[in-house]
Coordinates of C-alpha atoms in Angstrom, one line a residue:
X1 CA 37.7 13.2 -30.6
X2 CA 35.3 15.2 -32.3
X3 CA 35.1 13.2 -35.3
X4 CA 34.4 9.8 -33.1
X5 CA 31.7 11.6 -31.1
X6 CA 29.9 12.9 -34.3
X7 CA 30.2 9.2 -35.9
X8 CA 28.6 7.7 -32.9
X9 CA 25.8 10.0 -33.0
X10 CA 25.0 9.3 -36.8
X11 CA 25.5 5.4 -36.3
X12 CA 22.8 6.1 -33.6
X13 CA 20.1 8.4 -36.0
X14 CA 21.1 4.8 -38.7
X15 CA 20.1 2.3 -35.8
X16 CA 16.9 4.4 -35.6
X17 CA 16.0 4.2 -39.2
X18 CA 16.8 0.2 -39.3
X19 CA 14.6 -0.3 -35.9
X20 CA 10.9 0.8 -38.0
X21 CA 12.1 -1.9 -40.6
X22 CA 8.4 -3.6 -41.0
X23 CA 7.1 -0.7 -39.3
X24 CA 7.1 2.5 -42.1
X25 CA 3.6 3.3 -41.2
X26 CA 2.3 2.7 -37.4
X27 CA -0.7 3.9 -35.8
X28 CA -1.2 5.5 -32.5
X29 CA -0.3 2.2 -30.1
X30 CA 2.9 1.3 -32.0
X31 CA 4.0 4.8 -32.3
X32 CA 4.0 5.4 -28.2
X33 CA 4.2 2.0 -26.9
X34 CA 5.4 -0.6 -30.3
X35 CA 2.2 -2.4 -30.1
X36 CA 3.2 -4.2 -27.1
X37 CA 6.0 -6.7 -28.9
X38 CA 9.2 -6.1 -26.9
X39 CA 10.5 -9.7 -25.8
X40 CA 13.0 -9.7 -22.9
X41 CA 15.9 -8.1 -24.4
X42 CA 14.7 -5.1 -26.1
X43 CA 12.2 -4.6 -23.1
X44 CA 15.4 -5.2 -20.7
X45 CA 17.5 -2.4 -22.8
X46 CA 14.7 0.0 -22.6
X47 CA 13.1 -0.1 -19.5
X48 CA 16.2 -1.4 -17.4
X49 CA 18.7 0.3 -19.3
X50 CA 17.0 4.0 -19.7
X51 CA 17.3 3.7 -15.4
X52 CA 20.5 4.7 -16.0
X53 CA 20.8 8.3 -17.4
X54 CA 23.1 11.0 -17.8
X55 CA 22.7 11.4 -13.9
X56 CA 24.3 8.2 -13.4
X57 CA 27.1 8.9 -15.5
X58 CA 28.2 12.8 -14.4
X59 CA 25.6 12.8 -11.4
X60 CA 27.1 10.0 -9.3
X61 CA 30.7 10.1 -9.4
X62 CA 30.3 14.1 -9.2
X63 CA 28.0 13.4 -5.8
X64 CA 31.2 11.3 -4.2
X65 CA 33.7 13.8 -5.3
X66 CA 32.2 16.1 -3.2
X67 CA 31.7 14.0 -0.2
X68 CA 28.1 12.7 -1.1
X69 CA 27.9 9.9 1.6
X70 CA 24.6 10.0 2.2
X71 CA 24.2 10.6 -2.0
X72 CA 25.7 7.4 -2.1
X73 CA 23.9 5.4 0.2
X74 CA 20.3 6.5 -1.0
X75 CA 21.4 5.8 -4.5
X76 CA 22.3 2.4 -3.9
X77 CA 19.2 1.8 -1.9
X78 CA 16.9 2.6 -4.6
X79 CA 18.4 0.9 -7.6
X80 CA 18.8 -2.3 -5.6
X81 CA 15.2 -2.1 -4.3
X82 CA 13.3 -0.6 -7.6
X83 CA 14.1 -3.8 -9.6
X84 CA 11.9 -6.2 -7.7
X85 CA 9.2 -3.6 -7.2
X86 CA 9.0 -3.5 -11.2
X87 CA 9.3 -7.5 -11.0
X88 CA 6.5 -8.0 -9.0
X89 CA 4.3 -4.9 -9.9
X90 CA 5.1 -4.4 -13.5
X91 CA 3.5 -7.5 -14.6
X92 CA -0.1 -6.7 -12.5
X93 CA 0.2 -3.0 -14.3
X94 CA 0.3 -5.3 -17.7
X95 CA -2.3 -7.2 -17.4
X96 CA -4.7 -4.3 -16.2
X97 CA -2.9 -2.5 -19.3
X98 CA -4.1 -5.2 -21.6
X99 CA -7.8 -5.5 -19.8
X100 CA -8.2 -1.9 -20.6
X101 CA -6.4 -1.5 -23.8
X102 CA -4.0 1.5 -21.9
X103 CA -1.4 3.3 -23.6
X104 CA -1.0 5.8 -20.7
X105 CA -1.5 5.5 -17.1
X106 CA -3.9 8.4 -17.3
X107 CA -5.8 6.0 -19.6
X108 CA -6.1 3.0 -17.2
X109 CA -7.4 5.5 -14.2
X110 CA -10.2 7.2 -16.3
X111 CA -11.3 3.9 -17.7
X112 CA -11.4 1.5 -14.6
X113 CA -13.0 4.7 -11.9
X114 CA -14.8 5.8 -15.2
X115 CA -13.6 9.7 -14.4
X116 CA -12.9 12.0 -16.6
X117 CA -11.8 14.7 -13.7
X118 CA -9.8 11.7 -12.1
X119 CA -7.7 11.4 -16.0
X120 CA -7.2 15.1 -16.2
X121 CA -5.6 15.3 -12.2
X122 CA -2.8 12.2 -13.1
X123 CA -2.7 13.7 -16.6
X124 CA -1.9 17.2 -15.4
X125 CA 0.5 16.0 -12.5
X126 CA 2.2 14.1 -14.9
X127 CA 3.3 16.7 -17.3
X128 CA 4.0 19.5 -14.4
X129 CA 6.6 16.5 -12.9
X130 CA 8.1 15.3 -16.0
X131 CA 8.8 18.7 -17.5
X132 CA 12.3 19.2 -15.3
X133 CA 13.5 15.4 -16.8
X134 CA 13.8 16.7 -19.9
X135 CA 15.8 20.0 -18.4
X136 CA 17.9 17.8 -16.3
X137 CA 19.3 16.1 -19.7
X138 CA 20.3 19.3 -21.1
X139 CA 21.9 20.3 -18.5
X140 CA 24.3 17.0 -18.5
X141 CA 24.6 17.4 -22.3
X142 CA 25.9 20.9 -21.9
X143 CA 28.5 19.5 -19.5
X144 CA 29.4 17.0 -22.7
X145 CA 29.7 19.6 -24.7
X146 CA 32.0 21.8 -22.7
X147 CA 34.7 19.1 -22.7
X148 CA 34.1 18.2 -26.4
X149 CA 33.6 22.0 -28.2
X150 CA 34.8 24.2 -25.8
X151 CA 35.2 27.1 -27.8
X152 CA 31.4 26.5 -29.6
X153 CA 28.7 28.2 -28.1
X154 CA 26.7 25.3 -25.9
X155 CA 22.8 26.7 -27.2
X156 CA 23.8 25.8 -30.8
X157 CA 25.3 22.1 -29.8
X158 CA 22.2 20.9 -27.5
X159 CA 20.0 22.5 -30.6
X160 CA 21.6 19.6 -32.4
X161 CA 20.7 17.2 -29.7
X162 CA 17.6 18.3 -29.3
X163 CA 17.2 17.9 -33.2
X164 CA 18.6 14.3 -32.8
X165 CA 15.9 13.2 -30.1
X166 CA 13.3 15.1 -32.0
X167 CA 14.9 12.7 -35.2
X168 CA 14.8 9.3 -33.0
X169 CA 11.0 9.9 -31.9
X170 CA 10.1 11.3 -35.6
X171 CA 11.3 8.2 -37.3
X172 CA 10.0 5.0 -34.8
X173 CA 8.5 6.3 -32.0
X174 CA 9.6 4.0 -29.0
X175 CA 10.8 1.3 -31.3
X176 CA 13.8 3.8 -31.9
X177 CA 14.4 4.6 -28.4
X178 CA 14.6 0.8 -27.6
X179 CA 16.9 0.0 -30.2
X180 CA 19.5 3.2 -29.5
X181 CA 19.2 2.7 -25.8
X182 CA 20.9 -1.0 -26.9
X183 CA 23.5 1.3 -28.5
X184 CA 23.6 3.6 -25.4
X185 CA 24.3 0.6 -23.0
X186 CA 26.7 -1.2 -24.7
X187 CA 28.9 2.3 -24.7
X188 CA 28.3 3.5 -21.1
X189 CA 29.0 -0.2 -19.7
X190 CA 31.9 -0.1 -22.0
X191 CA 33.1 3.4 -20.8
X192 CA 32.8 3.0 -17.5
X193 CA 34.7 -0.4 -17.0
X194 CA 37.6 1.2 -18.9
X195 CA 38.2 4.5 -17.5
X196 CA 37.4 2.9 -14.1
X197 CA 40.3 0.1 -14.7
X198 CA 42.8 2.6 -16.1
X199 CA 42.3 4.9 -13.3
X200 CA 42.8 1.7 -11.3
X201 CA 46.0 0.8 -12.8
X202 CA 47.5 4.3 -12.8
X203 CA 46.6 4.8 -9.1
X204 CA 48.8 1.5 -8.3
X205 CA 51.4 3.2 -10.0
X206 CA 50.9 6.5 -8.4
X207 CA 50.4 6.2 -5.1
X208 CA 51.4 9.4 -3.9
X209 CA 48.3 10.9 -2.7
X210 CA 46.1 8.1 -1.8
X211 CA 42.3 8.4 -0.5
X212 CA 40.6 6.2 1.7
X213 CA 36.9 5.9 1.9
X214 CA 37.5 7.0 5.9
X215 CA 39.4 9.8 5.2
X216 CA 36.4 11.1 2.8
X217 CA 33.2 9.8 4.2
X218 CA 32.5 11.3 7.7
X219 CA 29.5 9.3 10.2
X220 CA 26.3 10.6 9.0
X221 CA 24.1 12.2 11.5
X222 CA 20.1 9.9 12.7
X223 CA 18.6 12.4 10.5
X224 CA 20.6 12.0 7.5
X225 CA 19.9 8.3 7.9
X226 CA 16.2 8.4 7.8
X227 CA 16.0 10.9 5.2
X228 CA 18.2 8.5 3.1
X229 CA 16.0 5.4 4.5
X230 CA 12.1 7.0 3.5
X231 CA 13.7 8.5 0.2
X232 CA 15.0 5.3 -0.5
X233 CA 11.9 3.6 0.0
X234 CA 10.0 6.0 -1.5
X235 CA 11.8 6.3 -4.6
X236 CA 12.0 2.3 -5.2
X237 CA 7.7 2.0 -5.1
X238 CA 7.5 5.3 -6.6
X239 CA 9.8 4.0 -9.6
X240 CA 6.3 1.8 -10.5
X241 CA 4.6 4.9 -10.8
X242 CA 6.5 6.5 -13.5
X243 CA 4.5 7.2 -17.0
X244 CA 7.4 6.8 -19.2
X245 CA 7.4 3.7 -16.3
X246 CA 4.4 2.3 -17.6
X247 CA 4.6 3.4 -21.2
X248 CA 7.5 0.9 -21.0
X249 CA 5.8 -1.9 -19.3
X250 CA 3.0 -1.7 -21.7
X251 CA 5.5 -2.2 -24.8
X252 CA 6.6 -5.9 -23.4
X253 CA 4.8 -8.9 -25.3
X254 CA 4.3 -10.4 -21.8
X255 CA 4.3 -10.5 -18.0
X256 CA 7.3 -12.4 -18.0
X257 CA 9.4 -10.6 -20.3
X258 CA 9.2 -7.6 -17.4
X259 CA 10.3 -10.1 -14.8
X260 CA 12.8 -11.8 -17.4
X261 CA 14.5 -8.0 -17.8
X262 CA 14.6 -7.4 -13.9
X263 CA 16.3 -11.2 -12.7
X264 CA 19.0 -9.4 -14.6
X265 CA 19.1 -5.8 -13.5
X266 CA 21.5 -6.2 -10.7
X267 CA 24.2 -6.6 -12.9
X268 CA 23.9 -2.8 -14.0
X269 CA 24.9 -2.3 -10.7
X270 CA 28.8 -3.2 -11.3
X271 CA 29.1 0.1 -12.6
X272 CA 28.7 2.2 -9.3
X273 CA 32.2 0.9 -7.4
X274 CA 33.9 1.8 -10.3
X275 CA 32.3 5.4 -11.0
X276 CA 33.0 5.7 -7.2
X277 CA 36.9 4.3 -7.3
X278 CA 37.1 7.2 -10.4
X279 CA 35.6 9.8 -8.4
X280 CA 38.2 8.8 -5.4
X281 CA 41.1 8.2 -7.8
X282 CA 40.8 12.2 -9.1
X283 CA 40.5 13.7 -5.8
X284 CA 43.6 11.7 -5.1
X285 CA 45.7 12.5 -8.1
X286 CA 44.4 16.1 -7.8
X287 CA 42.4 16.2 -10.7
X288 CA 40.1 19.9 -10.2
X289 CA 37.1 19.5 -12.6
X290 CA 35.4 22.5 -13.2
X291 CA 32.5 21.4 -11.5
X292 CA 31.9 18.0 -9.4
X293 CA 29.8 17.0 -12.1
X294 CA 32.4 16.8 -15.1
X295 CA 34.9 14.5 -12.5
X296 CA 34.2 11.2 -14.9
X297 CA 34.5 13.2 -17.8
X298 CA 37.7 14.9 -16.6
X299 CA 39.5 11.8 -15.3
X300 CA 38.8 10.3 -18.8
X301 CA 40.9 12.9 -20.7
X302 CA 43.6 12.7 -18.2
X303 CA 43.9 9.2 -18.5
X304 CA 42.9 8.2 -22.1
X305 CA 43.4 8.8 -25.7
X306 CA 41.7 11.8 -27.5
X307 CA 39.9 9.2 -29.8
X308 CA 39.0 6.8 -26.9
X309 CA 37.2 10.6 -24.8
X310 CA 35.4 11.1 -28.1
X311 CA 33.5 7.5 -27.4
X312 CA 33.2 8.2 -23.6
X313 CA 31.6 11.2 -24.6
X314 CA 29.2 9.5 -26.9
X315 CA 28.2 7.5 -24.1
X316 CA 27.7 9.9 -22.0
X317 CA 25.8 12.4 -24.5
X318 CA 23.6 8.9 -25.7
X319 CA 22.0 8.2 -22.0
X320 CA 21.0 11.6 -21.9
X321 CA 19.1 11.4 -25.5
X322 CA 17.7 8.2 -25.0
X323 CA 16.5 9.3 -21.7
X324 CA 14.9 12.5 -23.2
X325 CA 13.0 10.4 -26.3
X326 CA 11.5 8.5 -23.7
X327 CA 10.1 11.4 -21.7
X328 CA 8.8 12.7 -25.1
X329 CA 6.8 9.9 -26.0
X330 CA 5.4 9.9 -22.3
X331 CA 4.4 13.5 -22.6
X332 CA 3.2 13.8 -26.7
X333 CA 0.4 11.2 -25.5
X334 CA -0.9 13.0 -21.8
X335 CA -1.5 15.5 -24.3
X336 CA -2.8 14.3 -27.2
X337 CA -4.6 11.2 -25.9
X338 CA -5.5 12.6 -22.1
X339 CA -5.7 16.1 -22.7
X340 CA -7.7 16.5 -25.7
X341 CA -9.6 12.7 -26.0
X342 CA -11.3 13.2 -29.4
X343 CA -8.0 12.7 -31.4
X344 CA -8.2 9.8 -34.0
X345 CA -4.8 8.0 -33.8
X346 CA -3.2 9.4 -36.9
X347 CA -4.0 13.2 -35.1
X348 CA -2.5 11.7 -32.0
X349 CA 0.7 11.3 -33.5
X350 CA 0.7 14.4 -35.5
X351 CA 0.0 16.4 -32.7
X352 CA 2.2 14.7 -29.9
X353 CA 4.7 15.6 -32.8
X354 CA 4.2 19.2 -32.1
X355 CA 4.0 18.5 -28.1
X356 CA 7.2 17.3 -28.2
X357 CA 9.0 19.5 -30.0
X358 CA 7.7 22.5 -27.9
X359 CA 8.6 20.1 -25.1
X360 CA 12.0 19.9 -25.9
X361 CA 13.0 23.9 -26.7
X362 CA 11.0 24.1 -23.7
X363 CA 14.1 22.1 -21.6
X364 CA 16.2 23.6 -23.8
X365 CA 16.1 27.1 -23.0
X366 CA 15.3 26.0 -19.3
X367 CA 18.9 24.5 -19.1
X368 CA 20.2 27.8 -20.9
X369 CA 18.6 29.6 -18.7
X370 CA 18.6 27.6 -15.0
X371 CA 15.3 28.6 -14.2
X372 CA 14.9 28.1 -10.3
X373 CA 11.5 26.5 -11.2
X374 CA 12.5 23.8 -13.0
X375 CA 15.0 22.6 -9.8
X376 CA 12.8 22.9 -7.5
X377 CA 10.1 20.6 -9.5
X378 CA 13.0 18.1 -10.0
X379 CA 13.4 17.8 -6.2
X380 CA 9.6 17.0 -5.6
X381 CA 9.1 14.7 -8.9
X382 CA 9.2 11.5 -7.2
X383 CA 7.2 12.6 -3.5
X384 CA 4.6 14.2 -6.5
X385 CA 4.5 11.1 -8.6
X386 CA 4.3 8.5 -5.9
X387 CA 0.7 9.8 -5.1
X388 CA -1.0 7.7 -7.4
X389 CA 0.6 4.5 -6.2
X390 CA -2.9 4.2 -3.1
X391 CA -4.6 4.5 -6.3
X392 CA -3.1 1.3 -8.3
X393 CA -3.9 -0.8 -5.1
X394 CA -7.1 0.5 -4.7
X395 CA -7.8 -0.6 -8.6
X396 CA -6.3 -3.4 -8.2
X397 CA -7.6 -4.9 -4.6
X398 CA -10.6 -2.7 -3.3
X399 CA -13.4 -2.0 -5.3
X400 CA -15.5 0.2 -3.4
X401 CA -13.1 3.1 -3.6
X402 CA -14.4 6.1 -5.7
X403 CA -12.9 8.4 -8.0
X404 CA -13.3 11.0 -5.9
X405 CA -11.2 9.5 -3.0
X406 CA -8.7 9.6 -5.4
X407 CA -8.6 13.1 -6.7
X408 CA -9.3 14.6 -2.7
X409 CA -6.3 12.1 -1.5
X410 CA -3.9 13.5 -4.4
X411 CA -5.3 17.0 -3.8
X412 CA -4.4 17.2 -0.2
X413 CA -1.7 15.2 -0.3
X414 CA 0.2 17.8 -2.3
X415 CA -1.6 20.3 -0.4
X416 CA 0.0 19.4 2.5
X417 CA 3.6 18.2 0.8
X418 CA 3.9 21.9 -0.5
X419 CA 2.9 23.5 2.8
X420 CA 5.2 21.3 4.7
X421 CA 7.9 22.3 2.0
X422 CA 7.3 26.0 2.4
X423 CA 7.1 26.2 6.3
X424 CA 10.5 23.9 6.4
X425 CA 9.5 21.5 9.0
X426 CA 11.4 18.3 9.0
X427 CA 9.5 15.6 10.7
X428 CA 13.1 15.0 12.3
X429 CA 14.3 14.2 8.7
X430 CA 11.7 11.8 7.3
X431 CA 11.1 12.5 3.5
X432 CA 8.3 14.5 3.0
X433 CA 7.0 11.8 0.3
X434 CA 6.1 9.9 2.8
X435 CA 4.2 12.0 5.0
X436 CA 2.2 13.3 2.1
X437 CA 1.6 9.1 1.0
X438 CA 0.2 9.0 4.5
X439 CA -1.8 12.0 4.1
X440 CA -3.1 10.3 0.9
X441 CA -4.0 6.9 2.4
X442 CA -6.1 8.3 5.5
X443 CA -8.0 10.9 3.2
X444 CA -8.8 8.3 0.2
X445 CA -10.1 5.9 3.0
X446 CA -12.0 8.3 4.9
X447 CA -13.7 9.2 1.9
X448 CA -14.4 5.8 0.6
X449 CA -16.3 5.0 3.7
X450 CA -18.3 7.7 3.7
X451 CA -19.6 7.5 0.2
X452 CA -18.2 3.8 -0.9
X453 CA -18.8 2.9 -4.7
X454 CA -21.3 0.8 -5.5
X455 CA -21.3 -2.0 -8.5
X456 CA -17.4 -1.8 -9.3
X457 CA -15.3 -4.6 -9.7
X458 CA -11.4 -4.9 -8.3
X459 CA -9.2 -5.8 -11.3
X460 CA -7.4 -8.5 -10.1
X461 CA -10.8 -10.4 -9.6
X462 CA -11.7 -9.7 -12.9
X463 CA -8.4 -10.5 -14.4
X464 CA -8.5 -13.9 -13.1
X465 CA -12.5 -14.4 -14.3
X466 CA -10.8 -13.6 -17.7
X467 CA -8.1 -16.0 -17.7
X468 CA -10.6 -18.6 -16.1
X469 CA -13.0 -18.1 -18.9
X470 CA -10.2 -18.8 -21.3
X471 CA -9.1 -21.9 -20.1
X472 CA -12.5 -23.0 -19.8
X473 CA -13.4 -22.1 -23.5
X474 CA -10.3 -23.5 -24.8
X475 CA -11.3 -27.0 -23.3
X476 CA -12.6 -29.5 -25.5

């Protein structure tokens, strides 16, 4: 078992040195986003595949094992929705991208509201909400570990992870987290069907104890209901508003290579009836894992051979470290191109370098550690990072909105999302997300009325000049 898992992880550090093949020496742009040549498929793998982390592998089926209903239905809400969001937002957020030669979404902010202060707010949120991601891997990588090396001491095999993910960025920057997140998909899609068919086919020929979805799912409650509904909603436009998000978009060669990659993204969806039917078949068959998390993991060394667990840990370990690479190369360039602006691109990738690796002992010792703080910034990451979404529509449609209404919306939208947090009021179970995006709206348009901008241009207006000009200089 061992031995499989360790082969996987070197075939993965060999796909990363063949994926900068023509590319030994990039600059800044190819390093954080490949210069913006992804075609459909490598854009599909990465963006559509890295949806799918660690959380879906241990997280999900360990959320039905212990009676998750309501787990179950936001989940499924906000995979389903979050595709065409991306389909028919991601290819707007190119094209400004391109207009403005972005390689961040901090970038595109400070350079269409021309605000400094405006960069450094979505710079600074950024990093503060990203920082548990990386946490949030370990943690599912110490789980892998536990059923692989039990008797090894879990600090010294995530150091070797974390060296690995350090290695993948190191060598090709997001061109090697594309190419091992092909890698990573073809092994969790693979895992998955298999241990959810065997534990199919050895429940049919166990039957003792079965488990109905009646029996284990009780009639959630009005306020469960809307919380599920708002986060589900929430979550899907928030999805847009993810750097690593538009880090991603930014590395397809085109518009329609984003909406090529999510015409197919349902079909990552197979996966969750069988992660369920697992999660059902070993609480049936009376399979205790030590936590609700490690139930896939557990049925898969009940059921299969030791050699066969070695590659469904792979998997599993793989769509946490792709996941983590990506969240480095969105938070080496906040940093180093956000942060401190008067980098030259070689210093950019020397010093996000450095970012990252503090970044990742960082989530390292966080995960050793469970620091309280780094939980309760996972639970807020997407009602923080949806804040910035009034701002892409302002950009994009209204072009007397100011900075300022921007960084006073954000401000006192979080204000208010933290206060409401603290005092534990529950807006009879509406997500607090939304009443914070609310919040947001009314402030950002109160202030643009009273002091409007003055001379700006909307960029979808100017987007279409551009392609208008084109056509008209390309005619004979």
């Amino acid at each position: 078992m061992l031995a499989v898992f360790i082969a996987v992880m070197a075939l993965s550090l060999g796909i990363a040195l063949w994926s900068r093949r023509g590319h030994s020496n990039p600059d800044a742009r190819e390093f954080f986003v490949a210069s913006g040549q992804f075609g459909p498929i490598l854009f599909f793998f990465l963006s559509v595949g890295e949806t799918y982390s660690i959380a879906s592998m241990l997280g999900f089926p360990g959320g039905v094992y212990a009676g998750g209903e309501g787990f179950v239905l936001w989940f499924f809400g906000y995979i389903l929705i979050a595709a065409p969001c991306i389909y028919f937002v991601g290819p707007w957020i190119w094209r400004a991208g391109a207009l403005y030669g972005s390689a961040t979404i901090p970038d595109f902010f400070r350079d269409h509201f021309e605000s400094r202060g405006l960069e450094i707010l979505i710079t600074l949120s950024s990093i503060i909400l990203l920082v548990p991601i990386g946490t949030m891997q370990f943690l599912g990588l110490k789980l892998v570990f536990t059923g692989l090396a039990p008797e090894a001491r879990s600090i010294f095999l995530t150091s070797l992870a974390g060296l690995l993910t350090f290695a993948y960025v190191v060598i090709a920057g997001l061109r090697a987290s594309a190419f091992v997140a092909v890698l990573k998909d073809i092994l969790m899609m693979a895992s998955i069907l298999l241990v959810g068919f065997v534990a199919l086919a050895a429940w049919n020929a166990e039957p003792s104890m079965p488990v109905s979805l009646a029996e284990t799912m009780s009639e959630p409650t009005r306020p469960d209901l809307v919380f599920a509904i708002s986060t589900i909603v929430l979550q899907a436009v928030g999805f847009c508003m993810i750097p690593q998000n538009w880090a991603f978009i930014f590395s397809a060669n085109s518009p329609r290579a984003i909406q090529r990659a999510q015409i197919v993204a349902p079909i990552y969806m197979l996966m969750f009836p069988l992660l369920m039917m697992v999660a059902y078949y070993a609480k049936g068959q009376g399979i205790v894992p030590p936590e609700p998390d490690f139930v896939f993991l557990s049925t898969a060394i009940a059921l299969l051979p030791d050699w066969v667990v070695g590659l469904v840990m792979a998997a599993v370990a793989l769509s946490g470290l792709v996941i983590l690479s990506s969240v480095c190369l969105a938070i080496g360039p906040l940093i180093t191109r956000n942060l401190v602006p008067s980098l030259d691109g070689t210093a950019q990738q020397r010093w996000s370098k450095v970012v990252i690796a503090a970044f990742l002992i960082f989530s390292l010792v966080g995960a050793e550690t469970s620091v309280q703080l780094i939980a309760t910034l996972n639970n807020v990451f997407y009602f923080g990072i949806v804040q910035t979404l009034p701002g892409l529509v302002a950009a994009m449609l209204f072009p007397r909105v100011p900075a300022r209404a921007l960084i006073a919306g954000i401000l006192v939208a979080d204000g208010a999302m933290l206060a409401v947090k603290a005092a534990g009021w529950t807006f009879g179970g509406l997500n607090v997300g939304v009443i914070g995006l609310a919040i947001n709206v009314a402030v950002l348009a109160l202030v643009t009325l009273a002091a409007p901008r003055i001379g700006a241009r909307a960029v979808i207006p100017l987007l279409r000049e551009a392609h208008t000009g084109r056509a008209s200089s390309s005619t004979p």
